[in-house]
Every structure is written in C-alpha cells, then in structure tokens.
mmCIF file of C-alpha atoms in Angstrom:
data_model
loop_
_atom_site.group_PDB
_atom_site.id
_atom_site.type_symbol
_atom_site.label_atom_id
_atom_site.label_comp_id
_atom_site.label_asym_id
_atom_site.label_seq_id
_atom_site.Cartn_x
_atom_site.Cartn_y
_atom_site.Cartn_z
ATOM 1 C CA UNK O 29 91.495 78.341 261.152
ATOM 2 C CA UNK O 30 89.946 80.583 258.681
ATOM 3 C CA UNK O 31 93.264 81.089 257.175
ATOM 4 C CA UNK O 32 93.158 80.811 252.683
ATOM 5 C CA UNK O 33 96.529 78.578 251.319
ATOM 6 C CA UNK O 34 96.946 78.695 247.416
ATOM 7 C CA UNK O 35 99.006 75.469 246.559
ATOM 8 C CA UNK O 36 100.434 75.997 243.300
ATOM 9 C CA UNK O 37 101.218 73.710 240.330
ATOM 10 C CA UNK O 38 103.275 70.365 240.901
ATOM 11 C CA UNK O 39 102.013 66.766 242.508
ATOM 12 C CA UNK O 40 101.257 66.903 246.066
ATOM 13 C CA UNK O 41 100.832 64.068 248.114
ATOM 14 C CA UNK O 42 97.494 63.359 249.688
ATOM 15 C CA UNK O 43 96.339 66.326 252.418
ATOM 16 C CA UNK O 44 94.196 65.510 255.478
ATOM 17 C CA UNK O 45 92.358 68.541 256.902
ATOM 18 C CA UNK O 46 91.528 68.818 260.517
ATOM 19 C CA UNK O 47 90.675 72.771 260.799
ATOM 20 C CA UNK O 48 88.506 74.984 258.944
ATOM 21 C CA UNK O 49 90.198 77.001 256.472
ATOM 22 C CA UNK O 50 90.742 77.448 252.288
ATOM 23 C CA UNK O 51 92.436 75.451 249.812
ATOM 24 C CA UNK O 52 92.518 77.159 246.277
ATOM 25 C CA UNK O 53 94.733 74.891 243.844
ATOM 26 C CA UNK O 54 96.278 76.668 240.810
ATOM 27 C CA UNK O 55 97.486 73.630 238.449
ATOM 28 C CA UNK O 56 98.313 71.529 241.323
ATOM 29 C CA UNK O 57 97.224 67.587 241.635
ATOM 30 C CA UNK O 58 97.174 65.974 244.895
ATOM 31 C CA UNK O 59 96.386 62.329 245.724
ATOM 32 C CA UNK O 60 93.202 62.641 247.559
ATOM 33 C CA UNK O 61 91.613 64.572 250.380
ATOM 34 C CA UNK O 62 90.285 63.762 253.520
ATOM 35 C CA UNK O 63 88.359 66.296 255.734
ATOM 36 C CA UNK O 64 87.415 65.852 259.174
ATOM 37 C CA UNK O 65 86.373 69.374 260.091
ATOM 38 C CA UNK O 66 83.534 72.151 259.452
ATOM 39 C CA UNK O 67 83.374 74.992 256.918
ATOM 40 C CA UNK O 68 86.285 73.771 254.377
ATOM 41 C CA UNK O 69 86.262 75.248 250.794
ATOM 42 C CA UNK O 70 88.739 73.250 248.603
ATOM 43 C CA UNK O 71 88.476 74.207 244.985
ATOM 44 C CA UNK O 72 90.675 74.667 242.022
ATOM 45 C CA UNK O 73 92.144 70.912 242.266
ATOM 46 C CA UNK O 74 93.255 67.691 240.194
ATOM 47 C CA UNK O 75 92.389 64.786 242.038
ATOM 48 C CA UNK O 76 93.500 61.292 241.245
ATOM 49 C CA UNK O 77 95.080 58.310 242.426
ATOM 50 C CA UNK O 78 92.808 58.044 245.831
ATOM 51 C CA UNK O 79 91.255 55.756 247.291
ATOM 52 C CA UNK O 80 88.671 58.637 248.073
ATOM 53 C CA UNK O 81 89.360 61.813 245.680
ATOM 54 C CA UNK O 82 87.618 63.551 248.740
ATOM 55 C CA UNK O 83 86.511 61.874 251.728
ATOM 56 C CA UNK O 84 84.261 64.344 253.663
ATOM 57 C CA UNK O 85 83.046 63.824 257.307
ATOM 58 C CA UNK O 86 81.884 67.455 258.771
ATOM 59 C CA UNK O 87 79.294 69.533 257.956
ATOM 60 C CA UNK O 88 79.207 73.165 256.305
ATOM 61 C CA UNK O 89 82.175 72.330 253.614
ATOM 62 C CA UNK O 90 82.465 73.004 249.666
ATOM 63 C CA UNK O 91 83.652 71.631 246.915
ATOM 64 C CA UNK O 92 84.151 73.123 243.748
ATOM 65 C CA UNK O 93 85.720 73.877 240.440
ATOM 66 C CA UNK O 94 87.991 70.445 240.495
ATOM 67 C CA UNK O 95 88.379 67.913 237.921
ATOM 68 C CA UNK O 96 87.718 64.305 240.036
ATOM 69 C CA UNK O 97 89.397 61.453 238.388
ATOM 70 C CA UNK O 98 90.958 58.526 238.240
ATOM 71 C CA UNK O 99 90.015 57.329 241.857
ATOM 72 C CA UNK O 100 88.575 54.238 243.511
ATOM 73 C CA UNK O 101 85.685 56.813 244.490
ATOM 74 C CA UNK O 102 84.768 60.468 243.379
ATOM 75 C CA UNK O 103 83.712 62.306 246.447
ATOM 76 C CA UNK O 104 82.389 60.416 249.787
ATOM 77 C CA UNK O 105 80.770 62.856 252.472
ATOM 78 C CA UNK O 106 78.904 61.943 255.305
ATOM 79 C CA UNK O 107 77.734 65.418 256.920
ATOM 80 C CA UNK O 108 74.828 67.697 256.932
ATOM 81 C CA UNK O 109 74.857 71.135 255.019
ATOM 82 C CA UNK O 110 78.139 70.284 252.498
ATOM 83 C CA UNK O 111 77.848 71.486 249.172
ATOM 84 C CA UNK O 112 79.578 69.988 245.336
ATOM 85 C CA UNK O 113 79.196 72.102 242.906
ATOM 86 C CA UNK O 114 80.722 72.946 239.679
ATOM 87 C CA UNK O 115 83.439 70.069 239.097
ATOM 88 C CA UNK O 116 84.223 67.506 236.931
ATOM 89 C CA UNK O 117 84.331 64.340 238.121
ATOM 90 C CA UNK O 118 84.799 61.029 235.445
ATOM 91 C CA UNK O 119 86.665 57.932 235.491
ATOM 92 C CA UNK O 120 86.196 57.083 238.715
ATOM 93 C CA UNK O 121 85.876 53.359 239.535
ATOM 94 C CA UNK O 122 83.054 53.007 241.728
ATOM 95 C CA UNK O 123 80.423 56.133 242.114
ATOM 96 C CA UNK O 124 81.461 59.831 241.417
ATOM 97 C CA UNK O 125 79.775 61.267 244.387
ATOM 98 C CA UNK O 126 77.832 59.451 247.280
ATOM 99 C CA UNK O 127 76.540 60.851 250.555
ATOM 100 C CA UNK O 128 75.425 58.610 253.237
ATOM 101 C CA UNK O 129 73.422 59.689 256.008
ATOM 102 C CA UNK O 130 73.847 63.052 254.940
ATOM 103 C CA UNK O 131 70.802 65.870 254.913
ATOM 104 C CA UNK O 132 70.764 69.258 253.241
ATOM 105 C CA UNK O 133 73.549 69.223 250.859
ATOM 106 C CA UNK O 134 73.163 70.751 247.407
ATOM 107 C CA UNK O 135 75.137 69.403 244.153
ATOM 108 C CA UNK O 136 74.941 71.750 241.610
ATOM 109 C CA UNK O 137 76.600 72.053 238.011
ATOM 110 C CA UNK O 138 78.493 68.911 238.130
ATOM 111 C CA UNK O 139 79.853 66.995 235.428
ATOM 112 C CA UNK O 140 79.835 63.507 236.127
ATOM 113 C CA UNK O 141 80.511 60.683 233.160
ATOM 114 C CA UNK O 142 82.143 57.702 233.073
ATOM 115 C CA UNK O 143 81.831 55.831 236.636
ATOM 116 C CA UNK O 144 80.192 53.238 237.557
ATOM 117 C CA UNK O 145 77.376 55.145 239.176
ATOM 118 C CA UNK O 146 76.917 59.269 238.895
ATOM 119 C CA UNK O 147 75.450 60.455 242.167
ATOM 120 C CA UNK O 148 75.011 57.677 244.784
ATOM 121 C CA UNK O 149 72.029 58.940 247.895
ATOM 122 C CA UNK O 150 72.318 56.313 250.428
ATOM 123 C CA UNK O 151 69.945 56.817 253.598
ATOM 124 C CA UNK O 152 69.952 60.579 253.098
ATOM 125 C CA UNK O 153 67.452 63.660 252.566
ATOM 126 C CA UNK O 154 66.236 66.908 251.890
ATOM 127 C CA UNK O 155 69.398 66.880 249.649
ATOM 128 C CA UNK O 156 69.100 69.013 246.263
ATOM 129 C CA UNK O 157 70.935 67.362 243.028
ATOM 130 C CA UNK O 158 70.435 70.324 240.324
ATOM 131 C CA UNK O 159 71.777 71.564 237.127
ATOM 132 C CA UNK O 160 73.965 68.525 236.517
ATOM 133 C CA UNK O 161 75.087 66.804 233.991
ATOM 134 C CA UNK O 162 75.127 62.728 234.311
ATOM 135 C CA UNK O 163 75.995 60.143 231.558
ATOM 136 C CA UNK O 164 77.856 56.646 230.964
ATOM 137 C CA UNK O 165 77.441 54.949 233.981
ATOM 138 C CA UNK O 166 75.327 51.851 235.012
ATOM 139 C CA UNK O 167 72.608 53.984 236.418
ATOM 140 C CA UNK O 168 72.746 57.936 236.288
ATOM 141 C CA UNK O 169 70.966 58.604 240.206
ATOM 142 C CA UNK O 170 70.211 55.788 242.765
ATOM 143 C CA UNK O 171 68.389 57.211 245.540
ATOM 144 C CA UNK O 172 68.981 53.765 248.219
ATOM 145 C CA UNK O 173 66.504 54.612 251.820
ATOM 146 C CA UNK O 174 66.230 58.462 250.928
ATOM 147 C CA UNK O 175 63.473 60.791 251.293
ATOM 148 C CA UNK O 176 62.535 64.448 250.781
ATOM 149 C CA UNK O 177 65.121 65.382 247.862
ATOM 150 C CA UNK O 178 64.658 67.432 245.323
ATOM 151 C CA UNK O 179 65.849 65.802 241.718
ATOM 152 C CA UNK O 180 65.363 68.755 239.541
ATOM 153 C CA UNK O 181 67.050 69.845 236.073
ATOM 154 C CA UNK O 182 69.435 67.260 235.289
ATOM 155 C CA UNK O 183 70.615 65.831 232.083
ATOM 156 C CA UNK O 184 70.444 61.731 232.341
ATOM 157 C CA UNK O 185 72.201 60.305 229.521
ATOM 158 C CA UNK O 186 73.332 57.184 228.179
ATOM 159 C CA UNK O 187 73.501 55.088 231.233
ATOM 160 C CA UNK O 188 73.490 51.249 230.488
ATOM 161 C CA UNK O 189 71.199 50.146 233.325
ATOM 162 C CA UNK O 190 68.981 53.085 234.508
ATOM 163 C CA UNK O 191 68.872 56.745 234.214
ATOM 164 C CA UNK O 192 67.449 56.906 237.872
ATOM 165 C CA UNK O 193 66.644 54.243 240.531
ATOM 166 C CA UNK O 194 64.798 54.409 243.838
ATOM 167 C CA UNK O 195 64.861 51.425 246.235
ATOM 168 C CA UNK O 196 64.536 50.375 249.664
ATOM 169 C CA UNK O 197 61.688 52.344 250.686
ATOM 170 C CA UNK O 198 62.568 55.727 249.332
ATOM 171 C CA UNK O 199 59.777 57.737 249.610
ATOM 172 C CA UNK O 200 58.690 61.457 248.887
ATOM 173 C CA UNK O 201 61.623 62.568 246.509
ATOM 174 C CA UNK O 202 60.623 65.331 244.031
ATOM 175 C CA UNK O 203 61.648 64.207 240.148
ATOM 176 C CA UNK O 204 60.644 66.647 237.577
ATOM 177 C CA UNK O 205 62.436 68.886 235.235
ATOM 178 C CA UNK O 206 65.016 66.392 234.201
ATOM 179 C CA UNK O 207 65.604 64.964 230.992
ATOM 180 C CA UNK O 208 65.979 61.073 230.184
ATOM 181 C CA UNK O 209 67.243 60.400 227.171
ATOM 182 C CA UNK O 210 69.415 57.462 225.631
ATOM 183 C CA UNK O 211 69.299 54.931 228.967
ATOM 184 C CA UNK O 212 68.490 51.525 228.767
ATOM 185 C CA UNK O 213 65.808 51.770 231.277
ATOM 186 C CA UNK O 214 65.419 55.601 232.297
ATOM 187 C CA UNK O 215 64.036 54.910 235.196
ATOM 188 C CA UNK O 216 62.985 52.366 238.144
ATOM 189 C CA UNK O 217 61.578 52.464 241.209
ATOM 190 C CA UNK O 218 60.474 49.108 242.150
ATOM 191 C CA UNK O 219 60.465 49.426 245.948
ATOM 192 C CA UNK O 220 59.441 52.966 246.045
ATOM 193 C CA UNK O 221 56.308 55.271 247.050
ATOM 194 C CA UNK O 222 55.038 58.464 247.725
ATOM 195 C CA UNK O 223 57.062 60.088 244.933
ATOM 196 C CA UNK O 224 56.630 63.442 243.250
ATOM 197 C CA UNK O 225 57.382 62.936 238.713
ATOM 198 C CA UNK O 226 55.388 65.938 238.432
ATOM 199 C CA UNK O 227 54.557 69.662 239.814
ATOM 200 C CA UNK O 228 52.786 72.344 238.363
ATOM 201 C CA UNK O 229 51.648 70.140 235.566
ATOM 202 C CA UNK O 230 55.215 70.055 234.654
ATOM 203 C CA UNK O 231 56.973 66.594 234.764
ATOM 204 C CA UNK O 232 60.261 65.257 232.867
ATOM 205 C CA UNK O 233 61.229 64.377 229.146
ATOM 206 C CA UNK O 234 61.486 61.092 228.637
ATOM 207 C CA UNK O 235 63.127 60.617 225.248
ATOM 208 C CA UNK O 236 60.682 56.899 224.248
ATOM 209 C CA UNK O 237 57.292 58.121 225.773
ATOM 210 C CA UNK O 238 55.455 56.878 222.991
ATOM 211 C CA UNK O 239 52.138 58.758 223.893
ATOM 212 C CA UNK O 240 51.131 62.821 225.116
ATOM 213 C CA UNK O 241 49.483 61.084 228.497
ATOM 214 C CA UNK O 242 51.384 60.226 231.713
ATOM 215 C CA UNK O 243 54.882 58.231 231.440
ATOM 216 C CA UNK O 244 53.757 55.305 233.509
ATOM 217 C CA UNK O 245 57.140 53.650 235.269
ATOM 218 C CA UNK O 246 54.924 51.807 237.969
ATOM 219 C CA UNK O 247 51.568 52.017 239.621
ATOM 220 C CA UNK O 248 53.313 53.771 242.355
ATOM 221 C CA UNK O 249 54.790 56.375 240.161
ATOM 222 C CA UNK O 250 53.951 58.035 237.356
ATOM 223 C CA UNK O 251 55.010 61.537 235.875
ATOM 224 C CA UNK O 252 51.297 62.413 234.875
ATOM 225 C CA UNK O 253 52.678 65.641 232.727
ATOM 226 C CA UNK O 254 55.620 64.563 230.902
ATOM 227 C CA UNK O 255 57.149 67.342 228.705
ATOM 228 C CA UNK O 256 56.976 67.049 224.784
ATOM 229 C CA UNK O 257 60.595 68.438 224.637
ATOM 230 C CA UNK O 258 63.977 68.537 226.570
ATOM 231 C CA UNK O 259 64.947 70.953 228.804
ATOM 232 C CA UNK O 260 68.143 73.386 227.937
ATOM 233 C CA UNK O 261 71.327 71.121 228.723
ATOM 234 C CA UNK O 262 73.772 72.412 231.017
ATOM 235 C CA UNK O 263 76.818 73.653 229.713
ATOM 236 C CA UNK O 264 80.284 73.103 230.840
ATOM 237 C CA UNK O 265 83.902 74.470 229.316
ATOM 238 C CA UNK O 266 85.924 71.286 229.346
ATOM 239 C CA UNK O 267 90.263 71.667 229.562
ATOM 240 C CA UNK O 268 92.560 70.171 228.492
ATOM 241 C CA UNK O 269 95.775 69.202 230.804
ATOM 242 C CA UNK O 270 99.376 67.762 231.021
ATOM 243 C CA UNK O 271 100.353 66.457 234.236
ATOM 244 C CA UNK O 272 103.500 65.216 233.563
ATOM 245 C CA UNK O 273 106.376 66.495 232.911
ATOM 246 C CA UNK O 274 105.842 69.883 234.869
ATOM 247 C CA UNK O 275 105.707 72.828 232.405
ATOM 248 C CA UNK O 276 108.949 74.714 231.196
ATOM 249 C CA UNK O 277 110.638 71.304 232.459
ATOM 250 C CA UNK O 278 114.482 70.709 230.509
ATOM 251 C CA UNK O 279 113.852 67.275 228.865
ATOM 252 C CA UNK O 280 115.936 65.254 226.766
ATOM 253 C CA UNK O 281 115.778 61.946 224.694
ATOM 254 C CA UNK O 282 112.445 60.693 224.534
ATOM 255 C CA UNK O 283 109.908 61.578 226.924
ATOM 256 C CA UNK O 284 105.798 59.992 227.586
ATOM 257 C CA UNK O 285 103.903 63.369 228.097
ATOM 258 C CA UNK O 286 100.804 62.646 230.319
ATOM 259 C CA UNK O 287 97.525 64.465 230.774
ATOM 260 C CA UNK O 288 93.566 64.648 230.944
ATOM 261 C CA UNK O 289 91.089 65.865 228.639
ATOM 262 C CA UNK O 290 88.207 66.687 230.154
ATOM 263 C CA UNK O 291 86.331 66.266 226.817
ATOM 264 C CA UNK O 292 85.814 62.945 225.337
ATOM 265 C CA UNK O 293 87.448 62.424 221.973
ATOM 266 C CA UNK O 294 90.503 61.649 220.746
ATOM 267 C CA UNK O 295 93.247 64.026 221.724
ATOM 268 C CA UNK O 296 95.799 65.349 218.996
ATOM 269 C CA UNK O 297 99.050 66.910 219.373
ATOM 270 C CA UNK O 298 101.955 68.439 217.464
ATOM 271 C CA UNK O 299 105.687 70.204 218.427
ATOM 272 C CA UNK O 300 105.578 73.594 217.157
ATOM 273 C CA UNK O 301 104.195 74.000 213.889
ATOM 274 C CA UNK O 302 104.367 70.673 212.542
ATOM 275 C CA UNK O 303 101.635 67.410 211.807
ATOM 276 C CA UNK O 304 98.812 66.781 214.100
ATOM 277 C CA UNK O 305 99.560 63.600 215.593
ATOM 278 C CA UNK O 306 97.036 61.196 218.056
ATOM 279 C CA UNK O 307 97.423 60.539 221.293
ATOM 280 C CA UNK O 308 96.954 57.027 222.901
ATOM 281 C CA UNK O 309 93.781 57.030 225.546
ATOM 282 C CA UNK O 310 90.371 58.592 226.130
ATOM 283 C CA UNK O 311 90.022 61.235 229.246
ATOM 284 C CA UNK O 312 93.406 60.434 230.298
ATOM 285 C CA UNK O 313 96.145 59.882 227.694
ATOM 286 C CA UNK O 314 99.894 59.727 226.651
ATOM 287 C CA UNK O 315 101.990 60.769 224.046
ATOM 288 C CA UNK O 316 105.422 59.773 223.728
ATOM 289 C CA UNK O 317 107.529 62.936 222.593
ATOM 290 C CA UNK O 318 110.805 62.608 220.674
ATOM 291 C CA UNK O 319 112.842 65.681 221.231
ATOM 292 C CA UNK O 320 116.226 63.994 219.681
ATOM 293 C CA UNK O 321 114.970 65.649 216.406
ATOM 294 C CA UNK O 322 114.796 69.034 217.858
ATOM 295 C CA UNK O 323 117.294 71.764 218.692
ATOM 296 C CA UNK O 324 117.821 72.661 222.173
ATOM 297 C CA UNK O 325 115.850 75.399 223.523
ATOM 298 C CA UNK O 326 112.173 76.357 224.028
ATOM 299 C CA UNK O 327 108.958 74.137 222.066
ATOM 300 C CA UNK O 328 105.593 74.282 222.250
ATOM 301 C CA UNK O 329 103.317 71.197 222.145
ATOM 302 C CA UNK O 330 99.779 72.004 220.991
ATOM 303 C CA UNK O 331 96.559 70.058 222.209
ATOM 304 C CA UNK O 332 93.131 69.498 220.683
ATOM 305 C CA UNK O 333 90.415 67.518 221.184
ATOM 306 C CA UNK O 334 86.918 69.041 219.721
ATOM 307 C CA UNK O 335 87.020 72.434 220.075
ATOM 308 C CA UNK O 336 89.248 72.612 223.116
ATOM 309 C CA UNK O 337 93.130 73.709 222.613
ATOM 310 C CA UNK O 338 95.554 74.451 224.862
ATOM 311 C CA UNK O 339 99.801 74.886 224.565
ATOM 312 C CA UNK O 340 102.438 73.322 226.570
ATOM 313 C CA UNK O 341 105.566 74.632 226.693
ATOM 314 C CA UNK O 342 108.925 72.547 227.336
ATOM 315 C CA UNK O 343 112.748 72.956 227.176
ATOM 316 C CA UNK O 344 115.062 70.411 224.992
ATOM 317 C CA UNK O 345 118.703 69.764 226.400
ATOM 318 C CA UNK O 346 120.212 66.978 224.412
ATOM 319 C CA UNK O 347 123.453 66.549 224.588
ATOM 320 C CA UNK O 348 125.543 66.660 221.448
ATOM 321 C CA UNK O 349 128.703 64.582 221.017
ATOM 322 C CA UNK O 350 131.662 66.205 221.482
ATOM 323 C CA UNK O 351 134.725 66.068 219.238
ATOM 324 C CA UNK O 352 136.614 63.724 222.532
ATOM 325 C CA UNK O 353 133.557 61.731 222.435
ATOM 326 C CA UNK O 354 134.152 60.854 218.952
ATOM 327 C CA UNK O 355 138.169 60.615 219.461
ATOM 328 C CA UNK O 356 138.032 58.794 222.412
ATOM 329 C CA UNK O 357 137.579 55.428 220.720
ATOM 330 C CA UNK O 358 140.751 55.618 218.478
ATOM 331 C CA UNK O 359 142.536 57.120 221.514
ATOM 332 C CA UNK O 360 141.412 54.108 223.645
ATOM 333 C CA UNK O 361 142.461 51.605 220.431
ATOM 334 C CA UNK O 362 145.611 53.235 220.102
ATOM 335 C CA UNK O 363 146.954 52.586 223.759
ATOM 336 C CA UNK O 364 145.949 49.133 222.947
ATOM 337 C CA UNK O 365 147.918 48.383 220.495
ATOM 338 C CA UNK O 366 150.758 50.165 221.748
ATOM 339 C CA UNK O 367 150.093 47.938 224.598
ATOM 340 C CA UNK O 368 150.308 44.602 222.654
ATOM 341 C CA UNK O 369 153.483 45.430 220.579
ATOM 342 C CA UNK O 370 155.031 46.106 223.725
ATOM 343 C CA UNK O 371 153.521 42.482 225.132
ATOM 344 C CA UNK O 372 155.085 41.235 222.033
ATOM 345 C CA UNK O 373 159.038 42.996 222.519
ATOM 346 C CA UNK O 374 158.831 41.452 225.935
ATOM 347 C CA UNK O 375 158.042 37.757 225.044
ATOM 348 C CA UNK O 376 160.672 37.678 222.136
ATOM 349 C CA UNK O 377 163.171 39.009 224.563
ATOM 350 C CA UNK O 378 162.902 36.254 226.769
#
C-alpha cells in the first residue's frame, strides 16, 4: 500500500488491484483493469481488449491521462468520490464511461467519441461531468434515475440519437454551459422534472434554436436563457501510436505494423524519406511494411494524420543468400546423377 510501480512499454496482461497504491504506465498496454480497493491512481495507460478497460468498485480512486479503447466497455465504477479525468476513451462497444450507484465523482477533460453512448449516469448523484468533450455516439449523456449533478461545459456533438437524455425520474440535475450542436435531437427528457437548463440567466447553445427566447425541450424543461453563441471547445493533443511490433524490434520479411491514432483521419506513413503511403483503418489501423527492399540496419517509419506526427524506429535483419545456398542445388543434382550412373553400372553388370 501506498507504494508508486511504473510499468514500462510492452503488452501486459490484464492487472487486478486489491491495495491502494500507483500505477504510472510509460508506453505500456494492458488488457483491462479491475480495482477492488480505495485511493488507486492508474494513469499513463493503453487499454484495450477488455471486457471492462477499467472496472472500478471502491471509492477515492483516479483515472487519468489513458487512451480507453477498443473494449466491450470504457470505464465501469461503482463507488463514491472516484474521479476520470483527462483520457481518451473511443471505440468502445457499449458506453465509454458509466457509474452506477455512484455519488460525488467528477469527470473532467475527457475525450470520449465513437461508442455507443459517451457518459452513461445510472441511479447516481451529485456527480460533476465538466470540461469534456463528447461526440459520435447514439446519445452524448443519459442521465437514467439520477439527481443533483452538475452537467456543465461540455461539447455535445454529432450524436445520432440525442445529445443528452434524462429518464426515469431524474430530477434536479443542473444543465447549462454546454454546447449542442450537430445531434439529431440535442436533447430529451421525457420522464424528467425539476431540472436546472439555466443559472444566472445563463443557459446552453443550442446550435437550431430558431428564436432569442427560451429553447423549449418540454413543458417540464426549458433553458429560459439560451446563449446566442458557443462556448470555447475544449482542447485536447491527440497521439499517435504503434503497438505492435515493440520499438527498435529486428524484423524481417514483411511485417503488419499496428497502432492507434487518437485523431480521426486517415493515417499516412512512409520508411525513411520516401512516399507517403495510407494506412488501412480509422482510430486503430495497420500497415503492412515490406522491409525485403531495405538494407539491414536501423529505419524510421513516419506517421501523420492532421497535424499529428510521430517516428517509429525499427531494425531490418533479412537474411541474404549465401554463395552454399545458391551451390547447394547443383551440389545436391550432382550426387544424383552420380547416383544413377552408378544404378545404371550395376544393372548392366548383372
């Protein structure tokens, strides 16, 4: 307990936790975390390839700086006082992040695209979701039997069913600050009440409010001071990563390199100084790398997408054929027919 383990680059298998202490990552991936203890910081982590990238049940812990991806599930937790901030967490099959029955968390200065729900409040509250970033799901927040959280400065973007959803009773959430802009429905709150769209004469910026008065979603709520403009995006500094083959590796013949762009686009690469060439994929990708072409020694394989770039650095050991490699087959033809003019002496002989 209390103790701080740096786990450094490679693919680790998936880690259970069962005391308080640190994990700091430096270029490693592991499979998944569970945590079944208080006060644990993991942070500086690729997660994939779990059922649960992290499966929380405890109170007091932290997660940050990790890229999320990949997983059946972002992050579960189901514990008072936990804390998500400042990852990246896409591509995840079901919802990036859901707490259940979970009070006073915060979520902070998350990137979350590309699941099939961004932040996921089931029966919980007093929670704060701030600062984040949350685009390309079916619905951007669902807030299922919550109360008392605090919805404030988010980017909602491009979410094909809702931007936000209350249902089931939620009831006294605070919602202002946030835009909405590009959803099919921004927001919905059908079974709802008691709900704060507004404070300080300051509401949210809903991109199709066609008029300067209230933004009217139902007669139970209403943001009655909508804003005429967005408020400033949060900004994040996506990467760009290979996870396979490990760095400075020897490789020979041809080889699928395999990584993660944090930024959506289409990822380019080239050996050395030669063509830009595309990838196959979008947030994770492959590129199949020839290196029978290239002298043995060290390469460098550049990576773009947007305005992210990044090297990766290999080693090339082909094998070249040696000068009994190439004799060997008129050695071995030789013996043969030796072979069958002996056969033949012998027969005529007899």
């Amino acid at each position: 307990a209390g103790d701080t383990i740096m786990v450094l680059g490679g693919v680790h298998p998936p880690v259970e936790v069962n005391v308080s202490l640190s994990l700091e990552g430096r270029g490693a991936v592991v499979g998944g975390f569970s945590v079944y203890a208080d006060s644990v910081r993991i942070s500086g982590f690729l997660i994939q390839g779990a059922a649960y990238g992290v499966y929380v049940q405890g109170r007091y812990n932290e997660i940050s700086n990790c890229t999320i991806f990949n997983n059946s599930y972002g992050i579960k937790i189901q514990g008072n006082g936990n804390v998500v901030r400042d990852n990246k967490i896409f591509k995840n099959h079901h919802y990036a992040l859901g707490l259940r029955y979970s009070f006073q968390g915060s979520m902070v200065r998350n990137a979350i695209y590309w699941n099939q729900w961004g932040i996921y409040l089931e029966h919980s509250e007093d929670n704060s979701v701030q600062h984040n970033v949350l685009r390309h799901h079916a619905q951007g927040i669902r807030i299922q039997g919550g109360s008392g959280n605090l919805i404030a400065h988010n980017h909602v973007a491009n979410n094909s069913e809702y931007g936000i959803k209350l249902c089931c009773s939620s009831r006294d959430n605070i919602i202002h600050f946030n835009n909405f802009a590009g959803n099919r429905r921004h927001a919905d709150a059908a079974s709802a009440y008691e709900n704060c769209w507004d404070r300080d004469r300051r509401g949210n910026y809903w991109e199709n409010r066609s008029s300067s008065t209230a933004y009217v979603i139902d007669d139970e709520n209403v943001d009655r001071h909508p804003a005429d403009a967005p408020y400033p995006v949060p900004l994040f500094s996506p990467r760009l990563y290979v996870l396979r083959p490990p760095e400075n590796q020897i490789i020979s013949g041809s080889v699928i390199v395999r990584g993660v762009s944090e930024q959506e686009g289409t990822v380019e690469v080239r050996v050395d100084n030669g063509t830009w060439q595309r990838a196959v994929g979008f947030l994770t990708w492959q590129y199949l790398l020839d290196t029978t072409g290239l002298d043995n020694g060290p390469h460098r394989l550049s990576l773009r997408c947007g305005p992210t770039q990044t090297d990766y650095y290999f080693q090339v050991q082909n094998e070249a054929a040696s000068g009994f490699a190439v004799l060997l087959p008129l050695v071995v033809f030789a013996v043969l027919a030796i072979a069958r003019r002996l056969g033949a002496g012998q027969q005529k002989k007899i």
